[in-house]
Amino acid sequence: QKEVEQDPGPLSVPEGAIVSLNCTYSNSAFQYFMWYRQYSRKGPELLMYTYSSGNKEDGRFTAQVDKSSKYISLFIRDSQPSDSATYLCAMSAVSGGGADGLTFGKGTHLIIQP
Amino acid sequence: SAVISQKPSRDICQRGTSLTIQCQVDSQVTMMFWYRQQPGQSLTLIATANQGSEATYESGFVIDKFPISRPNLTFSTLTVSNMSPEDSSIYLCSVERGRGNTIYFGEGSWLTVV
């Protein structure tokens, strides 16, 4: 079983829809959770950073962490064609990943149809 | 955030040759990380590079294949040695910065080995 599972998609939704992206993980030591957005031929860009369980909102983006279920989500409201990208979840047991770095999902390819 | 510049941004390399990737950060950082992103795969940590000490390699990665230098607090290089087509990948430099020791990535170096 992989440490982090993420559906690779592609996930195609119409413009304006609410998008839900998810990851599950197996390591109960993970406490720090991140979502990155990666456009084609670009490096990953940090979108959201959360610690432990709970919700965090930033503009159209909401990150949720449920440590009891080992499940994290990213919601995008009022989705735009410019949101079309690959979304990577990442997590770690220590702040910043420490010497072990971050553990990533494979990424979900999201397509927002105009 | 952090401004991280990588060179080259992309290259096509001949089998058996070596290529050095440079990573320059806009301010001093303690920890720099090198990741690999193979097609359709998660980002995988290659090694952690701290200034003044030998790089720490993850399981499956060795110094002879991926020598790393960290001459100062703003610069690092990763060399991919004796390349084969299996080394075709995106190589990403990242740093730990700011509140929560958040990880930021460069734009990546896209290598194709023929």
mmCIF file of C-alpha atoms in Angstrom:
data_model
loop_
_atom_site.group_PDB
_atom_site.id
_atom_site.type_symbol
_atom_site.label_atom_id
_atom_site.label_comp_id
_atom_site.label_asym_id
_atom_site.label_seq_id
_atom_site.Cartn_x
_atom_site.Cartn_y
_atom_site.Cartn_z
ATOM 1 C CA GLN A 1 0.000 0.000 0.000
ATOM 2 C CA LYS A 2 1.372 3.376 -1.013
ATOM 3 C CA GLU A 3 1.761 5.964 1.718
ATOM 4 C CA VAL A 4 -0.371 8.533 -0.119
ATOM 5 C CA GLU A 5 -3.141 7.683 -2.567
ATOM 6 C CA GLN A 6 -4.519 10.233 -4.998
ATOM 7 C CA ASP A 7 -6.764 9.634 -7.997
ATOM 8 C CA PRO A 8 -4.816 10.773 -11.083
ATOM 9 C CA GLY A 9 -7.969 11.684 -13.021
ATOM 10 C CA PRO A 10 -8.411 13.414 -15.339
ATOM 11 C CA LEU A 11 -11.263 15.163 -13.580
ATOM 12 C CA SER A 12 -13.267 17.328 -15.970
ATOM 13 C CA VAL A 13 -15.878 19.788 -14.679
ATOM 14 C CA PRO A 14 -17.727 22.772 -16.164
ATOM 15 C CA GLU A 15 -16.670 26.304 -15.332
ATOM 16 C CA GLY A 16 -18.277 27.586 -12.133
ATOM 17 C CA ALA A 17 -18.620 24.145 -10.538
ATOM 18 C CA ILE A 18 -17.289 23.235 -7.116
ATOM 19 C CA VAL A 19 -14.313 20.916 -7.396
ATOM 20 C CA SER A 20 -13.390 18.356 -4.758
ATOM 21 C CA LEU A 21 -9.919 16.829 -4.762
ATOM 22 C CA ASN A 22 -8.895 14.201 -2.237
ATOM 23 C CA CYS A 23 -6.025 12.181 -0.846
ATOM 24 C CA THR A 24 -5.859 9.331 1.617
ATOM 25 C CA TYR A 25 -2.792 8.323 3.563
ATOM 26 C CA SER A 26 -1.649 5.524 5.799
ATOM 27 C CA ASN A 27 1.005 7.076 8.053
ATOM 28 C CA SER A 28 -0.666 8.318 11.233
ATOM 29 C CA ALA A 29 2.438 10.382 12.040
ATOM 30 C CA PHE A 30 1.648 12.891 9.290
ATOM 31 C CA GLN A 31 0.597 16.204 10.821
ATOM 32 C CA TYR A 32 1.412 18.785 8.147
ATOM 33 C CA PHE A 33 -0.603 18.801 4.948
ATOM 34 C CA MET A 34 -0.121 20.790 1.781
ATOM 35 C CA TRP A 35 -1.714 21.219 -1.599
ATOM 36 C CA TYR A 36 0.361 22.244 -4.596
ATOM 37 C CA ARG A 37 -0.800 23.284 -8.058
ATOM 38 C CA GLN A 38 1.374 22.404 -11.027
ATOM 39 C CA TYR A 39 0.768 23.818 -14.456
ATOM 40 C CA SER A 40 2.158 21.989 -17.464
ATOM 41 C CA ARG A 41 5.942 22.383 -17.701
ATOM 42 C CA LYS A 42 6.115 24.373 -14.458
ATOM 43 C CA GLY A 43 7.255 23.637 -10.909
ATOM 44 C CA PRO A 44 4.711 22.968 -8.131
ATOM 45 C CA GLU A 45 3.221 26.097 -6.550
ATOM 46 C CA LEU A 46 2.106 25.996 -2.914
ATOM 47 C CA LEU A 47 -1.631 26.618 -2.558
ATOM 48 C CA MET A 48 -2.574 25.615 0.965
ATOM 49 C CA TYR A 49 -0.758 24.601 4.126
ATOM 50 C CA THR A 50 -2.538 23.154 7.154
ATOM 51 C CA TYR A 51 -1.517 21.628 10.427
ATOM 52 C CA SER A 52 -3.431 18.768 12.050
ATOM 53 C CA SER A 53 -7.187 18.372 11.592
ATOM 54 C CA GLY A 54 -9.632 21.088 10.599
ATOM 55 C CA ASN A 55 -10.465 23.477 7.798
ATOM 56 C CA LYS A 56 -8.580 26.353 6.250
ATOM 57 C CA GLU A 57 -9.975 28.781 3.718
ATOM 58 C CA ASP A 58 -8.124 31.067 1.328
ATOM 59 C CA GLY A 59 -10.229 32.814 -1.282
ATOM 60 C CA ARG A 60 -11.886 30.207 -3.485
ATOM 61 C CA PHE A 61 -9.851 27.390 -1.931
ATOM 62 C CA THR A 62 -10.717 25.386 1.185
ATOM 63 C CA ALA A 63 -8.500 22.658 2.622
ATOM 64 C CA GLN A 64 -9.922 20.048 4.990
ATOM 65 C CA VAL A 65 -8.022 17.531 7.065
ATOM 66 C CA ASP A 66 -9.620 14.582 8.858
ATOM 67 C CA LYS A 67 -6.818 12.806 10.665
ATOM 68 C CA SER A 68 -9.144 10.219 12.185
ATOM 69 C CA SER A 69 -9.998 9.024 8.673
ATOM 70 C CA LYS A 70 -6.548 9.825 7.231
ATOM 71 C CA TYR A 71 -8.270 11.836 4.525
ATOM 72 C CA ILE A 72 -7.599 15.320 3.177
ATOM 73 C CA SER A 73 -9.530 17.384 0.675
ATOM 74 C CA LEU A 74 -9.160 20.532 -1.372
ATOM 75 C CA PHE A 75 -12.299 22.329 -2.526
ATOM 76 C CA ILE A 76 -12.274 24.923 -5.291
ATOM 77 C CA ARG A 77 -15.344 27.156 -5.537
ATOM 78 C CA ASP A 78 -16.425 28.964 -8.690
ATOM 79 C CA SER A 79 -13.872 27.042 -10.723
ATOM 80 C CA GLN A 80 -12.204 28.854 -13.625
ATOM 81 C CA PRO A 81 -10.458 27.571 -16.760
ATOM 82 C CA SER A 82 -7.236 28.957 -15.259
ATOM 83 C CA ASP A 83 -7.612 26.387 -12.457
ATOM 84 C CA SER A 84 -6.900 23.646 -14.995
ATOM 85 C CA ALA A 85 -3.706 22.039 -13.714
ATOM 86 C CA THR A 86 -2.406 19.058 -11.771
ATOM 87 C CA TYR A 87 -3.057 19.245 -8.031
ATOM 88 C CA LEU A 88 -0.620 17.464 -5.746
ATOM 89 C CA CYS A 89 -1.202 16.682 -2.104
ATOM 90 C CA ALA A 90 1.830 16.461 0.157
ATOM 91 C CA MET A 91 2.339 15.714 3.797
ATOM 92 C CA SER A 92 4.940 15.235 6.476
ATOM 93 C CA ALA A 93 5.366 14.260 10.090
ATOM 94 C CA VAL A 94 7.505 17.262 10.955
ATOM 95 C CA SER A 95 7.264 20.900 9.965
ATOM 96 C CA GLY A 96 8.835 21.420 6.556
ATOM 97 C CA GLY A 97 9.356 17.729 6.122
ATOM 98 C CA GLY A 98 12.638 17.746 7.967
ATOM 99 C CA ALA A 99 15.373 15.517 6.647
ATOM 100 C CA ASP A 100 12.784 13.141 5.140
ATOM 101 C CA GLY A 101 11.212 15.798 2.934
ATOM 102 C CA LEU A 102 7.574 15.656 1.921
ATOM 103 C CA THR A 103 5.556 12.628 0.823
ATOM 104 C CA PHE A 104 3.520 13.378 -2.276
ATOM 105 C CA GLY A 105 0.510 11.918 -4.006
ATOM 106 C CA LYS A 106 0.756 11.356 -7.747
ATOM 107 C CA GLY A 107 -1.431 14.354 -8.469
ATOM 108 C CA THR A 108 -4.914 14.795 -9.946
ATOM 109 C CA HIS A 109 -5.174 16.316 -13.407
ATOM 110 C CA LEU A 110 -8.057 18.811 -13.324
ATOM 111 C CA ILE A 111 -9.714 20.240 -16.440
ATOM 112 C CA ILE A 112 -12.194 23.112 -16.161
ATOM 113 C CA GLN A 113 -14.316 23.320 -19.281
ATOM 114 C CA PRO A 114 -15.267 26.868 -20.376
ATOM 115 C CA SER B 1 7.536 32.682 -0.694
ATOM 116 C CA ALA B 2 10.937 32.144 -2.311
ATOM 117 C CA VAL B 3 12.407 32.862 -5.718
ATOM 118 C CA ILE B 4 14.196 29.739 -6.901
ATOM 119 C CA SER B 5 15.954 29.692 -10.261
ATOM 120 C CA GLN B 6 17.002 26.489 -11.961
ATOM 121 C CA LYS B 7 19.251 25.992 -14.962
ATOM 122 C CA PRO B 8 18.881 24.454 -17.452
ATOM 123 C CA SER B 9 15.103 24.584 -17.705
ATOM 124 C CA ARG B 10 15.205 21.725 -20.188
ATOM 125 C CA ASP B 11 17.751 19.682 -22.083
ATOM 126 C CA ILE B 12 18.062 16.685 -24.343
ATOM 127 C CA CYS B 13 21.036 14.566 -23.341
ATOM 128 C CA GLN B 14 22.889 11.694 -24.909
ATOM 129 C CA ARG B 15 22.998 8.354 -23.156
ATOM 130 C CA GLY B 16 26.146 7.944 -21.057
ATOM 131 C CA THR B 17 26.758 11.653 -20.533
ATOM 132 C CA SER B 18 26.359 13.684 -17.345
ATOM 133 C CA LEU B 19 24.498 16.926 -16.737
ATOM 134 C CA THR B 20 24.714 19.367 -13.854
ATOM 135 C CA ILE B 21 21.621 21.275 -12.763
ATOM 136 C CA GLN B 22 22.054 24.533 -10.888
ATOM 137 C CA CYS B 23 19.712 25.958 -8.273
ATOM 138 C CA GLN B 24 19.948 29.560 -7.054
ATOM 139 C CA VAL B 25 17.771 30.955 -4.235
ATOM 140 C CA ASP B 26 17.054 34.636 -3.635
ATOM 141 C CA SER B 27 18.088 34.506 0.024
ATOM 142 C CA GLN B 28 19.944 32.251 2.416
ATOM 143 C CA VAL B 29 18.319 28.971 3.389
ATOM 144 C CA THR B 30 19.526 26.187 5.621
ATOM 145 C CA MET B 31 18.017 23.207 3.873
ATOM 146 C CA MET B 32 17.765 22.605 0.142
ATOM 147 C CA PHE B 33 16.141 19.534 -1.347
ATOM 148 C CA TRP B 34 16.351 17.815 -4.709
ATOM 149 C CA TYR B 35 13.297 15.921 -5.992
ATOM 150 C CA ARG B 36 12.653 13.867 -9.089
ATOM 151 C CA GLN B 37 9.280 13.702 -10.857
ATOM 152 C CA GLN B 38 9.131 10.896 -13.376
ATOM 153 C CA PRO B 39 6.276 10.834 -15.901
ATOM 154 C CA GLY B 40 3.026 9.870 -14.181
ATOM 155 C CA GLN B 41 4.726 9.466 -10.808
ATOM 156 C CA SER B 42 4.862 11.281 -7.482
ATOM 157 C CA LEU B 43 7.628 13.657 -6.615
ATOM 158 C CA THR B 44 10.358 11.619 -4.965
ATOM 159 C CA LEU B 45 13.028 13.058 -2.710
ATOM 160 C CA ILE B 46 16.544 12.369 -3.999
ATOM 161 C CA ALA B 47 18.581 14.035 -1.273
ATOM 162 C CA THR B 48 18.792 16.832 1.255
ATOM 163 C CA ALA B 49 21.668 19.284 0.910
ATOM 164 C CA ASN B 50 22.917 21.323 3.844
ATOM 165 C CA GLN B 51 25.751 23.779 3.498
ATOM 166 C CA GLY B 52 29.021 22.532 4.901
ATOM 167 C CA SER B 53 28.112 18.863 5.054
ATOM 168 C CA GLU B 54 27.636 15.904 2.751
ATOM 169 C CA ALA B 55 24.227 15.526 1.202
ATOM 170 C CA THR B 56 21.896 12.958 2.729
ATOM 171 C CA TYR B 57 20.490 10.558 0.122
ATOM 172 C CA GLU B 58 17.200 8.718 0.228
ATOM 173 C CA SER B 59 16.921 4.997 -0.298
ATOM 174 C CA GLY B 60 17.484 4.142 -3.939
ATOM 175 C CA PHE B 61 19.654 7.156 -4.686
ATOM 176 C CA VAL B 62 23.450 7.147 -4.430
ATOM 177 C CA ILE B 63 26.135 9.801 -4.489
ATOM 178 C CA ASP B 64 27.969 8.290 -7.463
ATOM 179 C CA LYS B 65 24.862 8.659 -9.619
ATOM 180 C CA PHE B 66 23.584 11.977 -8.208
ATOM 181 C CA PRO B 67 26.499 13.973 -6.759
ATOM 182 C CA ILE B 68 25.364 17.166 -5.064
ATOM 183 C CA SER B 69 27.246 20.292 -4.101
ATOM 184 C CA ARG B 70 26.174 22.981 -1.627
ATOM 185 C CA PRO B 71 28.953 25.557 -1.582
ATOM 186 C CA ASN B 72 26.946 28.283 0.163
ATOM 187 C CA LEU B 73 23.530 29.093 1.627
ATOM 188 C CA THR B 74 21.961 30.246 -1.656
ATOM 189 C CA PHE B 75 23.242 27.745 -4.226
ATOM 190 C CA SER B 76 23.306 24.027 -4.945
ATOM 191 C CA THR B 77 23.972 21.733 -7.889
ATOM 192 C CA LEU B 78 22.740 18.253 -8.736
ATOM 193 C CA THR B 79 24.601 16.174 -11.306
ATOM 194 C CA VAL B 80 22.894 13.286 -13.069
ATOM 195 C CA SER B 81 25.756 10.996 -14.052
ATOM 196 C CA ASN B 82 26.085 8.419 -16.815
ATOM 197 C CA MET B 83 22.526 9.058 -17.925
ATOM 198 C CA SER B 84 20.192 6.440 -19.344
ATOM 199 C CA PRO B 85 16.667 6.880 -20.757
ATOM 200 C CA GLU B 86 15.303 5.926 -17.319
ATOM 201 C CA ASP B 87 16.740 9.207 -15.993
ATOM 202 C CA SER B 88 14.386 11.194 -18.236
ATOM 203 C CA SER B 89 12.489 13.185 -15.667
ATOM 204 C CA ILE B 90 11.843 16.555 -14.133
ATOM 205 C CA TYR B 91 14.384 17.442 -11.466
ATOM 206 C CA LEU B 92 13.194 19.968 -8.912
ATOM 207 C CA CYS B 93 15.082 22.039 -6.400
ATOM 208 C CA SER B 94 13.191 23.094 -3.294
ATOM 209 C CA VAL B 95 13.826 25.058 -0.126
ATOM 210 C CA GLU B 96 12.290 25.357 3.288
ATOM 211 C CA ARG B 97 11.195 28.889 4.115
ATOM 212 C CA GLY B 98 8.949 30.964 6.301
ATOM 213 C CA ARG B 99 6.180 30.239 8.770
ATOM 214 C CA GLY B 100 5.734 26.543 9.251
ATOM 215 C CA ASN B 101 8.923 25.851 7.297
ATOM 216 C CA THR B 102 6.924 25.701 4.103
ATOM 217 C CA ILE B 103 8.509 24.028 1.092
ATOM 218 C CA TYR B 104 8.807 25.987 -2.154
ATOM 219 C CA PHE B 105 9.893 24.639 -5.520
ATOM 220 C CA GLY B 106 11.806 25.921 -8.483
ATOM 221 C CA GLU B 107 10.463 25.674 -12.018
ATOM 222 C CA GLY B 108 12.180 22.368 -12.589
ATOM 223 C CA SER B 109 14.711 21.052 -15.084
ATOM 224 C CA TRP B 110 13.183 18.826 -17.746
ATOM 225 C CA LEU B 111 15.696 16.233 -18.925
ATOM 226 C CA THR B 112 15.172 13.873 -21.829
ATOM 227 C CA VAL B 113 17.830 11.201 -22.360
ATOM 228 C CA VAL B 114 18.075 9.733 -25.845
#
